[in-house]
CSV table of C-alpha atoms in Angstrom, one decimal:
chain,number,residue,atom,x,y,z
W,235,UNK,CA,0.0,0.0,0.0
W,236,UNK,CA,3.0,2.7,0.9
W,237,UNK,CA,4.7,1.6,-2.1
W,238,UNK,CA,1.1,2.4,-4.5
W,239,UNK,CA,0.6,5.7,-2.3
W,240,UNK,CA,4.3,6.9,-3.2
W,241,UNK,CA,4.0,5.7,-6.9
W,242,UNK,CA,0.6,7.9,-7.2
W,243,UNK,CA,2.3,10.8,-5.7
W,244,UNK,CA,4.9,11.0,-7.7
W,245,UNK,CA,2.9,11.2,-10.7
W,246,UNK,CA,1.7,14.0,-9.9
W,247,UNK,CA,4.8,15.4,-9.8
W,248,UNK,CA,6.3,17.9,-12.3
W,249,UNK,CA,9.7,17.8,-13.7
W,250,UNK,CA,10.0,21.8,-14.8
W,251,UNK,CA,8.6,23.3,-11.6
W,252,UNK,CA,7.9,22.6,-7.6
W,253,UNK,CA,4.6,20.9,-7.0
W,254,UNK,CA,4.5,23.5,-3.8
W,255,UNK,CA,6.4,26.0,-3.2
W,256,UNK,CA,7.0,28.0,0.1
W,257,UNK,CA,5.8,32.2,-0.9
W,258,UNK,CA,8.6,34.3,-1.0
W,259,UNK,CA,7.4,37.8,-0.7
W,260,UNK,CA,10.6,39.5,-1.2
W,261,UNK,CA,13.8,38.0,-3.2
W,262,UNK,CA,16.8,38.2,-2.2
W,263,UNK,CA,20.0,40.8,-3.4
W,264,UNK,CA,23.5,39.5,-4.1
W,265,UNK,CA,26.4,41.6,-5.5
W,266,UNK,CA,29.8,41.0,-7.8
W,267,UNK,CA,32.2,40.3,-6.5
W,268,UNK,CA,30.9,39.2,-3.3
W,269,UNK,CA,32.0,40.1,0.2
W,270,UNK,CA,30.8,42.4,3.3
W,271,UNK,CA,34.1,44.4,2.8
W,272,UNK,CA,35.7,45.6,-0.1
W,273,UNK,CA,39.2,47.7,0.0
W,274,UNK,CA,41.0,48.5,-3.0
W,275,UNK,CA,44.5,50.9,-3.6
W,276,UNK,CA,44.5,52.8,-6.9
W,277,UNK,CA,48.3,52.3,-6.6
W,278,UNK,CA,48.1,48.7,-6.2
W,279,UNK,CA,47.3,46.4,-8.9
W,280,UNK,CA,47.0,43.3,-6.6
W,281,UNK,CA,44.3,44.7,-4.1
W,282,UNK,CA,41.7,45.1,-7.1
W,283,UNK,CA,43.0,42.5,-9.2
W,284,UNK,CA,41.1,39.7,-8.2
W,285,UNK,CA,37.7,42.0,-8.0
W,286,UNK,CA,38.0,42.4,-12.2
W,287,UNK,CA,38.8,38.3,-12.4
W,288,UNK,CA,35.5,37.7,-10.7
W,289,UNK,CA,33.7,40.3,-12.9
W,290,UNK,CA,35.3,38.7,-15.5
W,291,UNK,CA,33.8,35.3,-15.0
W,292,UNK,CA,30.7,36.7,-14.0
W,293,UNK,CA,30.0,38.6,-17.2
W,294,UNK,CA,31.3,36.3,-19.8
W,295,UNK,CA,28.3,34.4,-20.5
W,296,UNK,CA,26.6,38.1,-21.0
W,297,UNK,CA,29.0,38.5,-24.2
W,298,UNK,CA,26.7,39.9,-27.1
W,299,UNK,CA,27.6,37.0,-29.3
W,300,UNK,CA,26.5,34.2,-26.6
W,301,UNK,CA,23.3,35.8,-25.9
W,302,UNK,CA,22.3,36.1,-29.8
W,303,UNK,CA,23.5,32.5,-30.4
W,304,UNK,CA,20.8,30.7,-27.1
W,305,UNK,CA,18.2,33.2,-26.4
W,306,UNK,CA,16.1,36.0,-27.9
W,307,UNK,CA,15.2,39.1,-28.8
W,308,UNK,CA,12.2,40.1,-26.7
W,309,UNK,CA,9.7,43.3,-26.8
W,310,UNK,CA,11.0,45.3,-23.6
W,311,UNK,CA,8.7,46.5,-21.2
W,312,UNK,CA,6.4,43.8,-20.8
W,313,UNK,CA,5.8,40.3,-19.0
W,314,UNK,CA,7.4,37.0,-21.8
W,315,UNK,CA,4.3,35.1,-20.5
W,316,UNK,CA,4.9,31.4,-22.0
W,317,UNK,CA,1.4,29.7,-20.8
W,318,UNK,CA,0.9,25.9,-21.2
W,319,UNK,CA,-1.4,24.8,-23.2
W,320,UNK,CA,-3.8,22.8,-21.0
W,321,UNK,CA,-1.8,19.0,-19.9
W,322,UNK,CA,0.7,19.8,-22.9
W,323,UNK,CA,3.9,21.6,-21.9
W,324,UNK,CA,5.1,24.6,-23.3
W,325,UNK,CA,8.8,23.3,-22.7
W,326,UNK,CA,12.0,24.3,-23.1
W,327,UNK,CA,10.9,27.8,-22.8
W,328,UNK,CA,13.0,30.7,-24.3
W,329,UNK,CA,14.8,33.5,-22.4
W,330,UNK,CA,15.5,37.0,-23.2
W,331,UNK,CA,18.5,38.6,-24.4
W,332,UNK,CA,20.5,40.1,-21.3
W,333,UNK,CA,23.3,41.7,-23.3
W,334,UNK,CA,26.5,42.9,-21.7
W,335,UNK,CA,26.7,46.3,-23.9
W,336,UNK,CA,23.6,47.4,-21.9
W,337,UNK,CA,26.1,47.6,-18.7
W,338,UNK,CA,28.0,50.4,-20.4
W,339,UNK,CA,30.6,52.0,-18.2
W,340,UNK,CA,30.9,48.9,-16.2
W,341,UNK,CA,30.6,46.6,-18.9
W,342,UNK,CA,34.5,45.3,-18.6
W,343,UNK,CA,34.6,46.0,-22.4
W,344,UNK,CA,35.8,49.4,-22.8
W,345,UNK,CA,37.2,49.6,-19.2
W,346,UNK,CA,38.6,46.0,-18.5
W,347,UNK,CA,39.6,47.3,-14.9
W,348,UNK,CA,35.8,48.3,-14.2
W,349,UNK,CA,37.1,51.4,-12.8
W,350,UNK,CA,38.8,50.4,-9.9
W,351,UNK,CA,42.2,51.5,-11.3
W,352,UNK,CA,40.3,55.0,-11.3
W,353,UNK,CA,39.0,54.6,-7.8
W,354,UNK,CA,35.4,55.0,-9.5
W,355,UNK,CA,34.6,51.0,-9.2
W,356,UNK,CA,31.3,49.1,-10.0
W,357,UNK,CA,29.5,47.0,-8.5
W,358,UNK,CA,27.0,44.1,-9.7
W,359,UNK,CA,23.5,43.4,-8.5
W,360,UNK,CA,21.1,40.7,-9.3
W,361,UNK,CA,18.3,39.6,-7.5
W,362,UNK,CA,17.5,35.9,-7.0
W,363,UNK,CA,15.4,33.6,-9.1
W,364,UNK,CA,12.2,33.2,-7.9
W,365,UNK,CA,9.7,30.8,-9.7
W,366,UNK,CA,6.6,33.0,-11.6
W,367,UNK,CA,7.6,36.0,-9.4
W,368,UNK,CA,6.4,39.0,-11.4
W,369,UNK,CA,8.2,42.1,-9.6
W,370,UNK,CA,6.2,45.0,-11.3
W,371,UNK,CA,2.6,45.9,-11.8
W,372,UNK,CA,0.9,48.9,-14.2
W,373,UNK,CA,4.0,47.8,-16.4
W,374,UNK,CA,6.3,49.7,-13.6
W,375,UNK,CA,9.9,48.1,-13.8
W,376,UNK,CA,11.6,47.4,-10.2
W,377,UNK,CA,14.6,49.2,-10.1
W,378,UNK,CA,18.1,49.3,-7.5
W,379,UNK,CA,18.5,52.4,-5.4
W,380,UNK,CA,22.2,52.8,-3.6
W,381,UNK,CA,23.0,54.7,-1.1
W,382,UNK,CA,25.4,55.8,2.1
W,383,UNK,CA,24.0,54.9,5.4
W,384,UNK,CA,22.3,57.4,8.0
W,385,UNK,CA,26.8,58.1,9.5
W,386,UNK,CA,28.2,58.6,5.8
W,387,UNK,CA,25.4,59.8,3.8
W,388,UNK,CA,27.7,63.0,3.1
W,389,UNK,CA,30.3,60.4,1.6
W,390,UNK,CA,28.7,58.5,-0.9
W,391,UNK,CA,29.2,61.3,-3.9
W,392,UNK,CA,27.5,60.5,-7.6
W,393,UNK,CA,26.4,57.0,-8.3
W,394,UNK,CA,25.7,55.9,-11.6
W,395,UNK,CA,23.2,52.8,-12.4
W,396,UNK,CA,23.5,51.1,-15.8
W,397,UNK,CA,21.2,50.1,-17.6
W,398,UNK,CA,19.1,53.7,-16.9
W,399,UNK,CA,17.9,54.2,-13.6
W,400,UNK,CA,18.6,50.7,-12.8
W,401,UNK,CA,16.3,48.9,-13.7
W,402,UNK,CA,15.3,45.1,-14.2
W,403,UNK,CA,13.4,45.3,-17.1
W,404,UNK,CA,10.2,43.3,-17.2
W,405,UNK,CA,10.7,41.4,-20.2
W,406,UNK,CA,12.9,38.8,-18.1
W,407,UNK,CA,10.2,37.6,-16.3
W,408,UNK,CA,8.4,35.4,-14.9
W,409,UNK,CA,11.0,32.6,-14.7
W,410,UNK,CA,9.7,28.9,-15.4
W,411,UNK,CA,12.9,27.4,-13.3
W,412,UNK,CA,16.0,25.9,-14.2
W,413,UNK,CA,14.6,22.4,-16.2
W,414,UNK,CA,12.3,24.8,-18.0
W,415,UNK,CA,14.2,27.8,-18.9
W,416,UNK,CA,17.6,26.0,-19.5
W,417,UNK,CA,19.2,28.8,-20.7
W,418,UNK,CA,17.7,31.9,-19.1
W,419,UNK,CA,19.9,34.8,-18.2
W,420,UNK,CA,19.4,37.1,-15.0
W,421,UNK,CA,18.9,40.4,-15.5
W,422,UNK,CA,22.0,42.9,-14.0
W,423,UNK,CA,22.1,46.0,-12.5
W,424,UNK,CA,25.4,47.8,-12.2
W,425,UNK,CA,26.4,50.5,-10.1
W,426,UNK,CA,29.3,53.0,-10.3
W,427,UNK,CA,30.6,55.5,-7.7
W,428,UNK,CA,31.8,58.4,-9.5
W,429,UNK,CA,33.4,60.2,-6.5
W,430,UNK,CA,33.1,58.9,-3.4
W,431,UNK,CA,35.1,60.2,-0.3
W,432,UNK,CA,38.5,58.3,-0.6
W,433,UNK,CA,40.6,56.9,2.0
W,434,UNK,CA,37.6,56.2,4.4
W,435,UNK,CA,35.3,53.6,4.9
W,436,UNK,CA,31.6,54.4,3.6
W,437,UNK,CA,28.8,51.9,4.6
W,438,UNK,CA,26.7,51.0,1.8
W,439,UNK,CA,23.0,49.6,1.2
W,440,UNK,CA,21.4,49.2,-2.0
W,441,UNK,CA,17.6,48.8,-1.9
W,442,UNK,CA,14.9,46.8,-4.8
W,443,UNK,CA,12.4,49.5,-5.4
W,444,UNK,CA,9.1,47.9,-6.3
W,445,UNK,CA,5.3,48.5,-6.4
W,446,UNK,CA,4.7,44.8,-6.0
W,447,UNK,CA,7.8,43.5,-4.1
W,448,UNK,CA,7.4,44.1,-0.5
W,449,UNK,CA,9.9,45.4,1.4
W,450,UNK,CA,12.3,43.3,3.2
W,451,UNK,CA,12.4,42.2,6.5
W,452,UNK,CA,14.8,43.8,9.5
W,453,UNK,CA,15.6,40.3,10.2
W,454,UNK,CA,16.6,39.3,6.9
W,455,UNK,CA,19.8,41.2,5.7
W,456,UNK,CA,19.5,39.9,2.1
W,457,UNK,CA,15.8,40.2,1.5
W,458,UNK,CA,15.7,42.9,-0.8
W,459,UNK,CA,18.9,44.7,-0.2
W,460,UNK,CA,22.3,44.1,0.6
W,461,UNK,CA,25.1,46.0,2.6
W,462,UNK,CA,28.3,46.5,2.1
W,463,UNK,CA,31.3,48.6,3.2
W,464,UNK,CA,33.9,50.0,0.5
W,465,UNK,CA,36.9,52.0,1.6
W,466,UNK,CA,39.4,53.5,-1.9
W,467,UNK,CA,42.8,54.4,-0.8
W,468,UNK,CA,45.1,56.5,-3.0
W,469,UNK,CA,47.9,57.2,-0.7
W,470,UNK,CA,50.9,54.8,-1.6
C-alpha cells in the first residue's frame, strides 16, 4: 500500500517546476564580487586584481555573441508570459537577451579594470530567481536604489546605475525554473561610484524598489537589499 501511495504521488509530480512552493514575498540581493568588505588601492594592482577576475567570469556568458546565439530578442517592457497549453507543456521555454553592452561603463569592455584603477569601481546586483515572481505591476519596472547609510550619507558622492535608472526590465520575467528555462539569463544591474570620499570607509545599502515586491524584512539582511562597506585608498 505505501509503495502504491508513493507511486501515485509521484505522478503528480512535475519535472520543470515545484509541486509546492514555500511564498517568497521578497527575493533576495546579491552583489559581484561578493564580500561584506571591499578595500582597493589605486596604486596597487593586486588589491583590485582579483575583484576584475571575478567580474570577468561573471560577465562572460553576458557576451553579445552568446546571448544572440541561445536566447532571444524580446519586446522590452512587458511580462514573456509562455502559458501551457492545458496537460501539454510549453517546454524548453525561451529567455530574453541580457546583453553585456547594456552595462556600459561597467561593462569590462571598454574599461577592462571596471574602474577600480580609477577609484570610481562598479559593483553588480542581481536579484534571486524566484519561480513565476512578477516584480512589477501597471508595467512599472523594479529598479536598484544605492546609497550611504544614515553616518556617511555625506560620503557617498554621484552613483551611476546602468542600464538607466537601474532597472530590471520586465521582459525577463516570470522565470519557469532551471529544467524549463535551460538557458535563461538574470537580468543585471550595475552601479558605479563616481566620487566617493577616498581613504575612508563608507557603509553601503542598496535597496529593490518595487510597487509589487514588499519590502524586506529587518531580520533578513539579504531580502531585498544588501550592505556592504567599501573603503578607496590613494595614498601609496
Amino acid at each position: 500500500m505505501f509503495c502504491l501511495t508513493m507511486y501515485v504521488m509521484l505522478q503528480t509530480l512535475d519535472d520543470h517546476k515545484p509541486t509546492w512552493q514555500d511564498r517568497l514575498g521578497t527575493p533576495g540581493m546579491m552583489i559581484r564580487p561578493r564580500g561584506d568588505t571591499m578595500e582597493i588601492n589605486t596604486h596597487n594592482t593586486e588589491s583590485w586584481d582579483m575583484y576584475t577576475k571575478t567580474l570577468d567570469n561573471f560577465l562572460s556568458p553576458y557576451n553579445n555573441s552568446l546571448q544572440a546565439e541561445k536566447n532571444d530578442e524580446c519586446t522590452p517592457d512587458q511580462y514573456f508570459i509562455q502559458a501551457d497549453s492545458g496537460d501539454v507543456k510549453n517546454n524548453p521555454k525561451h529567455s530574453c537577451q541580457f546583453n553585456r553592452t547594456l552595462l556600459q561603463e561597467c561593462s569590462g569592455l571598454d574599461d577592462h579594470t571596471y574602474g577600480y584603477q580609477a577609484g570610481k569601481p562598479c559593483i553588480i546586483i542581481k536579484l534571486n530567481r524566484v519561480i513565476g515572481m512578477l516584480p512589477g505591476k501597471d508595467g512599472q519596472a523594479p529598479f536598484v536604489t544605492c546609497g550611504a547609510k544614515k553616518e556617511d550619507s555625506d560620503k557617498i558622492g554621484e552613483v551611476a546605475y546602468y542600464p538607466e535608472n537601474g532597472i530590471f526590465n520586465l521582459m525577463y520575467y516570470p522565470y519557469y525554473g532551471k529544467k524549463a528555462q535551460v538557458n535563461y539569463s538574470q537580468p543585471l544591474v550595475a552601479i558605479k561610484f563616481l566620487n566617493i570620499t577616498l581613504n575612508e570607509d563608507i557603509n553601503i545599502e542598496c535597496r529593490i524598489i518595487s510597487n509589487n515586491i514588499p519590502p524586506g524584512s529587518e531580520r533578513d539582511k539579504f531580502a531585498g537589499k544588501v550592505s556592504f562597506k567599501l573603503r578607496i585608498n590613494t595614498k601609496q
